């Protein structure tokens, strides 16, 4: 029941309840269906009111606390899902944990006349609730501009610190209120101000799936390429195709798009459930190199893995192949691969690795997958001597070619002082190694690369290098590769 509520699917929950599911079932942490329903719909249009209403009608306990002492009321109020708060209070839940004043109650549930009446009575406009919100903050989260104006006229101050030490822009993002957000931006609120958890307003908007808020924040100068405290990119958290496209248009790195959204970009609507005969799996499960440059790899199991993105472990268990782990299972759930968007709407994914070196399904790949953007794709393989297994490289589009720079590769193949560079022709999908010279970055990986068209150069920054002692050290220099002369030059910029 708790899992069903986590989907946010009203009909799935209704079907389970009709089938006799326990509406008050909880998971190991004490979270029940109501808790999960509110979390699942946090910040979304409409909130969780309809789903929570159904659960309450079927007898769910409205004030059950989790092991962390979280109650439905506290969760709903924290996310400003005020319709759920109204439902819970109507069921007799104690409002005391909210620490709302009569003015706050009027702001959330009353009329403009009610707000003015409380103000006339001398209500404290700077009093705060359990989340540190004032009545003005609650008016912003409710999206009520008239009440906002009444509070401002009564002397309420806009706290530029906002919740969690961040920007008050958060009040207009969860839930999303574009008119309020526009006003806050006009007041000078910083679209880049992170909260105490390192989240910027743009990160919050992406997580909430608030398309309008994402667009407005980007137009106000929010950085689409900003990373969190762990190095994660905001676009990785995007699960709305329109948001993904907005972030890409404003400079987010396409390599960080998650698998679900990649499939949407490629025109592949749903992940393949691997509904294949076992004999198809057995015939195609082992990785192999291409025999030509390129060879079209017409392997039905591989095609299914491209569409499914499941792990090799999952595929093994799906087909009952758990007796021997002598060879890895071919897999497309990879790290260190690249994704390149072509001007004609096609996309190209290149190589990458699956799992770590100690895993039986660890494998570094050397293939290229070209997507037509309408659901179709072609998978190309290459001889190992033409294009070795490659991961954590960069793929840079320049004219009619994609230039592949760097790799981590298998231990024993890394050559300190040498930089692997390959050129992929878009017309034929043929790959050729390039002999470069000059001040090379060496065996580099996890770096960034960008094409500078005017001097016809690729600029390489950051990442890690392999030293002559096979140590893995930071790359602190900037390198440029002249594509006309294939000459590297180092600079300190």
Coordinates of C-alpha atoms in Angstrom, one line a residue:
X1 CA 0.0 0.0 0.0
X2 CA 2.8 2.4 0.9
X3 CA 4.5 1.7 -2.5
X4 CA 1.3 2.2 -4.3
X5 CA 0.8 5.6 -2.7
X6 CA 4.4 6.5 -3.6
X7 CA 3.4 6.3 -7.3
X8 CA 0.8 9.0 -6.8
X9 CA -1.5 7.0 -9.0
X10 CA -5.0 7.4 -7.7
X11 CA -6.5 4.5 -9.6
X12 CA -3.8 2.1 -8.5
X13 CA -4.4 3.0 -4.9
X14 CA -8.1 2.7 -5.3
X15 CA -7.8 -0.7 -6.9
X16 CA -5.6 -2.0 -4.1
X17 CA -8.0 -0.7 -1.5
X18 CA -10.9 -2.3 -3.3
X19 CA -8.9 -5.5 -3.2
X20 CA -8.5 -5.4 0.6
X21 CA -5.2 -3.7 1.1
X22 CA -4.5 -2.3 4.6
X23 CA -4.9 1.5 4.3
X24 CA -2.9 1.9 7.5
X25 CA 0.1 -0.3 6.5
X26 CA 3.5 1.2 7.1
X27 CA 7.0 0.5 6.0
X28 CA 10.0 -0.2 8.2
X29 CA 10.5 3.5 8.9
X30 CA 6.9 3.9 9.9
X31 CA 5.8 5.8 6.8
X32 CA 2.3 5.0 5.6
X33 CA 0.3 5.7 2.5
X34 CA -0.6 9.2 3.5
X35 CA 3.0 10.2 4.2
X36 CA 4.2 8.8 0.9
X37 CA 1.4 10.3 -1.1
X38 CA 2.3 13.8 0.2
X39 CA 6.0 13.4 -0.5
X40 CA 5.3 12.0 -4.0
X41 CA 3.3 15.0 -5.0
X42 CA 5.3 17.7 -3.2
X43 CA 5.2 20.8 -5.3
X44 CA 3.2 19.3 -8.1
X45 CA 0.0 21.0 -9.4
X46 CA -3.0 19.9 -7.4
X47 CA -0.8 18.4 -4.7
X48 CA -1.9 15.3 -2.9
X49 CA -5.4 16.4 -1.8
X50 CA -7.3 13.9 -4.0
X51 CA -5.2 10.9 -3.1
X52 CA -5.1 11.8 0.6
X53 CA -8.9 12.4 0.6
X54 CA -9.4 8.9 -0.8
X55 CA -7.1 7.4 1.9
X56 CA -9.0 9.3 4.7
X57 CA -12.3 8.2 3.3
X58 CA -11.1 4.6 3.5
X59 CA -10.1 4.9 7.1
X60 CA -6.5 6.0 7.2
X61 CA -5.3 7.3 10.5
X62 CA -4.8 11.1 9.9
X63 CA -2.2 11.8 12.6
X64 CA 0.0 8.7 12.5
X65 CA 3.7 9.6 13.3
X66 CA 6.6 7.9 11.6
X67 CA 9.7 6.7 13.3
X68 CA 11.2 10.2 12.7
X69 CA 8.1 11.7 14.3
X70 CA 6.9 13.1 11.0
X71 CA 3.1 13.4 10.7
X72 CA 1.0 14.0 7.6
X73 CA 0.2 17.4 8.9
X74 CA 3.8 18.5 9.3
X75 CA 4.8 17.0 5.9
X76 CA 1.9 18.7 4.1
X77 CA 2.4 22.1 5.8
X78 CA 6.1 22.0 5.2
X79 CA 5.5 21.5 1.5
X80 CA 2.7 24.1 1.6
X81 CA 0.1 21.6 0.4
X82 CA -2.6 23.6 2.2
X83 CA -5.5 21.6 0.8
X84 CA -4.1 18.5 2.5
X85 CA -3.7 20.6 5.6
X86 CA -7.3 21.6 5.4
X87 CA -8.4 17.9 5.0
X88 CA -6.4 16.8 8.0
X89 CA -7.6 19.6 10.2
X90 CA -11.2 18.8 9.2
X91 CA -10.5 15.2 10.5
X92 CA -9.7 16.6 13.9
X93 CA -5.9 16.7 13.7
X94 CA -4.4 19.0 16.3
X95 CA -3.1 22.2 14.6
X96 CA -0.8 23.0 17.5
X97 CA 2.4 21.7 15.8
X98 CA 1.9 24.3 13.0
X99 CA 2.3 27.2 15.5
X100 CA 0.1 29.3 13.3
X101 CA -1.3 32.5 14.6
X102 CA -4.9 33.6 13.7
X103 CA -3.4 35.9 11.1
X104 CA -1.6 33.0 9.5
X105 CA -4.7 30.9 9.5
X106 CA -6.6 33.7 7.8
X107 CA -3.9 34.0 5.2
X108 CA -4.0 30.3 4.3
X109 CA -7.7 29.5 4.7
X110 CA -9.6 32.8 5.1
X111 CA -10.6 35.7 2.9
X112 CA -8.9 39.0 2.3
X113 CA -11.4 40.5 4.7
X114 CA -10.4 38.0 7.4
X115 CA -6.7 39.0 6.9
X116 CA -7.6 42.7 7.2
X117 CA -9.6 42.1 10.3
X118 CA -6.7 40.3 12.0
X119 CA -4.4 43.1 11.0
X120 CA -6.8 45.7 12.4
X121 CA -6.8 43.7 15.7
X122 CA -3.0 44.3 15.9
X123 CA -1.8 40.9 14.7
X124 CA 2.0 40.5 14.8
X125 CA 3.0 40.4 11.1
X126 CA 6.5 39.1 12.0
X127 CA 5.5 36.1 14.1
X128 CA 6.9 32.9 12.7
X129 CA 5.5 29.3 12.4
X130 CA 7.2 26.0 13.0
X131 CA 9.2 26.4 9.8
X132 CA 10.2 30.0 10.4
X133 CA 7.6 31.4 8.0
X134 CA 5.8 34.7 8.6
X135 CA 2.3 35.4 7.4
X136 CA 3.8 37.1 4.4
X137 CA 5.7 34.0 3.5
X138 CA 2.6 31.9 3.7
X139 CA 0.7 34.4 1.4
X140 CA 3.5 33.8 -1.2
X141 CA 3.2 30.0 -0.8
X142 CA -0.6 30.3 -1.2
X143 CA -0.1 32.4 -4.3
X144 CA -2.4 35.2 -3.0
X145 CA -1.1 38.5 -4.2
X146 CA -3.9 40.5 -2.6
X147 CA -3.1 39.2 0.8
X148 CA 0.5 39.8 0.2
X149 CA -0.2 43.4 -0.5
X150 CA -2.3 43.8 2.6
X151 CA 0.5 42.4 4.7
X152 CA 3.1 44.6 3.1
X153 CA 0.9 47.6 3.7
X154 CA 0.8 46.6 7.4
X155 CA 4.5 46.7 7.6
X156 CA 5.5 43.0 6.9
X157 CA 9.1 42.7 5.8
X158 CA 10.3 40.3 3.1
X159 CA 13.0 38.2 4.7
X160 CA 15.6 37.9 2.0
X161 CA 17.1 34.9 3.8
X162 CA 14.1 32.7 3.1
X163 CA 13.6 29.1 4.4
X164 CA 16.6 26.9 5.1
X165 CA 18.9 29.9 4.7
X166 CA 18.2 30.2 1.0
X167 CA 16.3 32.6 -1.2
X168 CA 12.6 33.5 -0.6
X169 CA 12.2 32.4 -4.2
X170 CA 11.6 29.0 -2.7
X171 CA 8.2 30.2 -1.5
X172 CA 7.0 30.5 -5.1
X173 CA 8.5 27.2 -6.3
X174 CA 7.0 24.6 -4.0
X175 CA 4.2 25.0 -4.9
X176 CA 4.7 26.8 -8.1
X177 CA 3.3 30.3 -8.4
X178 CA 4.8 32.1 -11.4
X179 CA 3.2 35.5 -10.6
X180 CA 4.7 35.4 -7.2
X181 CA 8.1 34.3 -8.5
X182 CA 8.1 37.2 -11.0
X183 CA 7.4 39.6 -8.2
X184 CA 10.2 38.2 -6.0
X185 CA 12.7 38.4 -8.8
X186 CA 11.7 42.0 -9.4
X187 CA 12.4 42.6 -5.7
X188 CA 16.0 41.6 -6.3
X189 CA 16.0 38.1 -4.9
X190 CA 19.1 36.2 -6.0
X191 CA 18.3 33.3 -8.3
X192 CA 21.6 31.7 -7.4
X193 CA 21.4 31.8 -3.6
X194 CA 21.8 28.3 -2.2
X195 CA 20.1 27.1 0.9
X196 CA 21.8 25.4 3.8
X197 CA 21.7 22.1 1.9
X198 CA 23.4 23.6 -1.2
X199 CA 20.3 23.7 -3.3
X200 CA 19.7 26.7 -5.5
X201 CA 16.2 27.9 -6.5
X202 CA 16.7 26.3 -9.9
X203 CA 17.6 22.9 -8.3
X204 CA 14.4 23.1 -6.3
X205 CA 12.3 24.0 -9.4
X206 CA 13.8 21.1 -11.3
X207 CA 13.1 18.6 -8.6
X208 CA 9.5 19.9 -8.3
X209 CA 9.0 19.6 -12.0
X210 CA 8.0 23.3 -12.1
X211 CA 8.4 24.2 -15.8
X212 CA 7.4 27.8 -15.5
X213 CA 9.7 28.4 -12.6
X214 CA 12.6 26.8 -14.3
X215 CA 12.1 29.0 -17.4
X216 CA 11.8 32.2 -15.3
X217 CA 14.9 31.4 -13.2
X218 CA 17.0 30.7 -16.2
X219 CA 15.9 33.9 -17.9
X220 CA 16.8 35.7 -14.6
X221 CA 20.3 34.4 -14.8
X222 CA 20.3 31.1 -12.9
X223 CA 23.2 28.9 -14.0
X224 CA 22.0 25.7 -15.7
X225 CA 25.5 24.1 -15.3
X226 CA 25.8 24.6 -11.6
X227 CA 26.7 21.6 -9.5
X228 CA 25.7 20.6 -6.0
X229 CA 28.0 20.0 -3.1
X230 CA 28.6 16.5 -4.3
X231 CA 29.4 17.5 -7.9
X232 CA 26.0 16.4 -9.2
X233 CA 24.5 18.4 -12.0
X234 CA 21.0 19.8 -11.8
X235 CA 19.9 18.4 -15.2
X236 CA 20.5 14.8 -13.8
X237 CA 17.5 15.4 -11.5
X238 CA 15.2 16.6 -14.3
X239 CA 12.4 14.2 -15.1
X240 CA 10.4 16.4 -17.4
X241 CA 11.4 16.6 -21.0
X242 CA 10.5 20.3 -21.4
X243 CA 12.7 21.1 -18.4
X244 CA 15.6 19.0 -19.9
X245 CA 15.4 21.0 -23.1
X246 CA 15.3 24.3 -21.3
X247 CA 18.4 23.4 -19.3
X248 CA 20.2 22.2 -22.4
X249 CA 19.4 25.4 -24.2
X250 CA 20.9 27.4 -21.3
X251 CA 24.2 25.5 -21.2
X252 CA 23.7 22.4 -19.1
X253 CA 25.9 19.4 -20.0
X254 CA 24.0 16.8 -22.0
X255 CA 26.2 14.0 -20.7
X256 CA 24.5 14.4 -17.3
X257 CA 20.9 13.8 -18.6
X258 CA 19.6 10.7 -16.8
X259 CA 18.6 7.5 -18.7
X260 CA 14.9 8.0 -18.5
X261 CA 15.1 11.4 -20.1
X262 CA 17.7 10.2 -22.6
X263 CA 15.2 7.7 -23.9
X264 CA 12.6 10.5 -24.2
X265 CA 15.0 12.6 -26.1
X266 CA 15.6 9.7 -28.4
X267 CA 11.9 9.3 -29.0
X268 CA 11.9 5.9 -27.1
X269 CA 8.7 6.2 -25.1
X270 CA 9.1 3.4 -22.6
X271 CA 11.9 1.2 -21.3
X272 CA 12.0 -2.2 -22.8
X273 CA 10.9 -4.8 -20.3
X274 CA 13.4 -7.4 -21.7
X275 CA 10.5 -9.6 -22.8
X276 CA 12.7 -11.8 -24.9
X277 CA 13.1 -15.6 -25.3
X278 CA 15.9 -17.0 -23.2
X279 CA 17.6 -18.3 -26.4
X280 CA 17.9 -14.7 -27.6
X281 CA 19.6 -13.7 -24.4
X282 CA 22.0 -16.6 -24.6
X283 CA 22.9 -15.8 -28.2
X284 CA 23.7 -12.2 -27.5
X285 CA 24.8 -11.9 -23.9
X286 CA 28.6 -11.8 -24.4
X287 CA 30.4 -8.6 -25.5
X288 CA 32.4 -8.7 -28.6
X289 CA 34.3 -6.3 -30.8
X290 CA 33.2 -5.3 -34.3
X291 CA 34.8 -7.0 -37.3
X292 CA 34.7 -3.9 -39.5
X293 CA 35.0 -0.1 -39.2
X294 CA 32.2 0.1 -38.5
X295 CA 30.2 -3.1 -38.2
X296 CA 26.4 -2.8 -37.6
X297 CA 25.9 -4.9 -34.5
X298 CA 22.5 -6.5 -35.2
X299 CA 22.1 -8.3 -31.9
X300 CA 18.5 -8.4 -30.6
X301 CA 19.5 -8.7 -27.0
X302 CA 21.8 -5.7 -27.2
X303 CA 19.0 -3.6 -28.8
X304 CA 16.7 -4.6 -25.9
X305 CA 19.4 -3.6 -23.4
X306 CA 19.8 -0.2 -25.0
X307 CA 16.1 0.3 -24.6
X308 CA 15.8 -1.0 -21.1
X309 CA 19.0 0.4 -19.5
X310 CA 18.9 -2.4 -16.9
X311 CA 22.0 -3.7 -15.2
X312 CA 23.8 -6.9 -16.3
X313 CA 22.9 -8.3 -12.9
X314 CA 19.2 -7.7 -13.5
X315 CA 19.4 -9.3 -17.0
X316 CA 21.2 -12.4 -15.6
X317 CA 18.4 -12.9 -13.0
X318 CA 15.7 -12.2 -15.6
X319 CA 16.9 -15.1 -17.7
X320 CA 18.1 -17.4 -14.9
X321 CA 21.8 -17.1 -15.8
X322 CA 23.4 -17.1 -12.4
X323 CA 25.5 -20.3 -12.4
X324 CA 28.6 -19.0 -14.1
X325 CA 30.2 -15.6 -14.1
X326 CA 33.1 -16.3 -16.4
X327 CA 32.3 -13.6 -18.8
X328 CA 30.4 -10.3 -18.4
X329 CA 26.9 -9.8 -19.8
X330 CA 26.7 -7.1 -22.4
X331 CA 25.1 -4.1 -20.8
X332 CA 24.1 -0.5 -21.6
X333 CA 23.7 0.8 -18.0
X334 CA 27.0 2.6 -18.1
X335 CA 29.2 5.3 -16.5
X336 CA 31.7 7.4 -18.4
X337 CA 29.9 7.4 -21.7
X338 CA 29.3 10.5 -23.8
X339 CA 26.2 11.9 -25.4
X340 CA 26.3 14.3 -28.3
X341 CA 23.4 16.1 -29.9
X342 CA 23.6 16.6 -33.7
X343 CA 22.1 19.6 -35.5
X344 CA 19.7 17.4 -37.5
X345 CA 18.0 16.0 -34.3
X346 CA 20.0 12.8 -34.0
X347 CA 21.9 11.8 -30.9
X348 CA 25.1 9.8 -30.5
X349 CA 26.1 7.8 -27.4
X350 CA 29.7 6.5 -27.3
X351 CA 31.3 3.7 -25.2
X352 CA 31.5 3.9 -21.4
X353 CA 31.9 1.2 -18.7
X354 CA 29.5 -1.0 -16.7
X355 CA 30.3 -1.6 -13.0
X356 CA 33.7 -1.5 -11.2
X357 CA 36.7 -3.6 -11.9
X358 CA 35.9 -6.2 -9.2
X359 CA 32.5 -7.0 -10.5
X360 CA 32.1 -10.0 -12.8
X361 CA 30.1 -7.9 -15.2
X362 CA 32.7 -5.1 -15.4
X363 CA 33.4 -4.2 -19.0
X364 CA 34.6 -1.2 -20.9
X365 CA 33.0 -0.8 -24.3
X366 CA 34.0 0.7 -27.6
X367 CA 30.6 1.0 -29.4
X368 CA 28.7 3.9 -30.9
X369 CA 24.9 4.1 -30.9
X370 CA 23.2 6.6 -33.2
X371 CA 19.6 7.6 -32.5
X372 CA 17.4 9.1 -35.1
X373 CA 15.3 11.0 -32.5
X374 CA 12.1 9.2 -33.5
X375 CA 12.6 6.0 -31.6
X376 CA 15.0 4.2 -34.0
X377 CA 18.7 3.6 -33.5
X378 CA 21.7 1.8 -35.0
X379 CA 24.5 0.2 -32.9
X380 CA 28.0 0.2 -34.4
X381 CA 31.0 -1.9 -33.2
X382 CA 34.7 -1.5 -34.0
X383 CA 37.8 -3.6 -34.0
X384 CA 39.8 -3.2 -30.7
X385 CA 42.9 -2.1 -32.6
X386 CA 40.9 0.7 -34.3
X387 CA 39.0 2.0 -31.2
X388 CA 40.0 0.5 -27.9
X389 CA 37.6 0.2 -25.0
X390 CA 37.0 3.8 -23.9
X391 CA 35.5 5.5 -20.8
X392 CA 35.4 8.9 -19.1
X393 CA 36.5 10.5 -22.4
X394 CA 34.9 13.6 -24.0
X395 CA 33.1 13.8 -27.4
X396 CA 33.3 17.1 -29.1
X397 CA 31.3 18.0 -32.2
X398 CA 33.3 20.0 -34.8
X399 CA 31.9 20.2 -38.3
X400 CA 31.4 16.7 -39.8
X401 CA 33.3 14.9 -37.0
X402 CA 33.0 14.0 -33.3
X403 CA 36.5 14.2 -31.7
X404 CA 37.0 11.7 -28.8
X405 CA 39.7 12.8 -26.3
X406 CA 41.0 10.8 -23.4
X407 CA 40.0 7.7 -21.6
X408 CA 40.5 5.9 -18.3
X409 CA 40.6 2.4 -19.8
X410 CA 41.7 -0.9 -18.4
X411 CA 44.7 -1.1 -16.1
X412 CA 47.7 -2.1 -18.2
X413 CA 46.6 0.0 -21.2
X414 CA 47.2 3.4 -19.8
X415 CA 50.2 5.2 -21.3
X416 CA 51.4 8.2 -19.3
X417 CA 52.3 11.2 -21.4
X418 CA 50.1 10.0 -24.4
X419 CA 46.7 11.4 -25.1
X420 CA 44.3 9.1 -27.0
X421 CA 42.4 11.1 -29.7
X422 CA 40.0 9.6 -32.2
X423 CA 37.8 11.1 -34.9
X424 CA 34.4 9.8 -35.7
X425 CA 33.0 10.7 -39.1
X426 CA 29.3 11.5 -39.1
X427 CA 28.8 10.5 -42.7
X428 CA 30.2 7.0 -42.5
X429 CA 30.5 6.4 -38.7
X430 CA 34.1 5.4 -39.4
X431 CA 36.6 6.0 -36.5
X432 CA 40.2 6.8 -37.0
X433 CA 43.0 7.3 -34.4
X434 CA 44.7 10.7 -34.7
X435 CA 48.5 11.1 -34.2
X436 CA 48.8 14.4 -32.2
X437 CA 51.9 16.2 -31.0
X438 CA 53.0 19.1 -28.9
X439 CA 52.4 19.6 -25.2
X440 CA 49.8 16.9 -24.6
X441 CA 47.7 16.6 -21.4
X442 CA 48.8 12.9 -21.2
X443 CA 46.5 10.0 -20.3
X444 CA 43.5 12.1 -19.2
X445 CA 40.0 11.3 -18.2
X446 CA 36.9 12.9 -16.4
X447 CA 37.8 16.2 -18.0
X448 CA 35.7 18.7 -20.0
X449 CA 36.2 19.7 -23.6
X450 CA 34.7 22.5 -25.7
X451 CA 35.0 23.4 -29.4
X452 CA 36.2 27.0 -30.1
X453 CA 35.2 27.5 -33.8
X454 CA 37.2 30.6 -34.7
X455 CA 40.6 29.2 -34.0
X456 CA 39.3 25.6 -34.8
X457 CA 40.5 24.3 -31.5
X458 CA 39.3 21.9 -28.7
X459 CA 39.9 23.3 -25.2
X460 CA 40.4 20.7 -22.5
X461 CA 40.1 21.5 -18.8
X462 CA 40.1 19.7 -15.5
X463 CA 39.9 16.0 -15.0
X464 CA 42.5 13.5 -13.9
X465 CA 45.8 12.4 -15.4
X466 CA 47.9 9.2 -15.1
X467 CA 51.5 9.8 -14.1
X468 CA 54.5 7.8 -15.0
X469 CA 54.1 6.0 -11.7
X470 CA 50.5 5.3 -12.6
X471 CA 49.2 7.7 -10.0
X472 CA 45.9 9.4 -10.7
X473 CA 46.3 13.1 -10.2
X474 CA 44.3 16.3 -10.8
X475 CA 44.9 18.1 -14.1
X476 CA 45.4 21.8 -13.3
X477 CA 46.4 23.0 -16.7
X478 CA 44.4 24.0 -19.8
X479 CA 45.2 22.4 -23.1
X480 CA 44.2 23.3 -26.6
X481 CA 44.2 21.0 -29.6
X482 CA 44.5 22.7 -33.0
X483 CA 42.4 20.6 -35.3
X484 CA 44.1 21.8 -38.4
X485 CA 47.6 20.8 -37.3
X486 CA 46.7 18.3 -34.5
X487 CA 49.1 20.2 -32.2
X488 CA 48.6 20.4 -28.5
X489 CA 49.4 23.6 -26.5
X490 CA 49.4 24.0 -22.7
X491 CA 48.4 27.2 -21.0
X492 CA 47.7 28.1 -17.4
X493 CA 44.4 29.8 -18.1

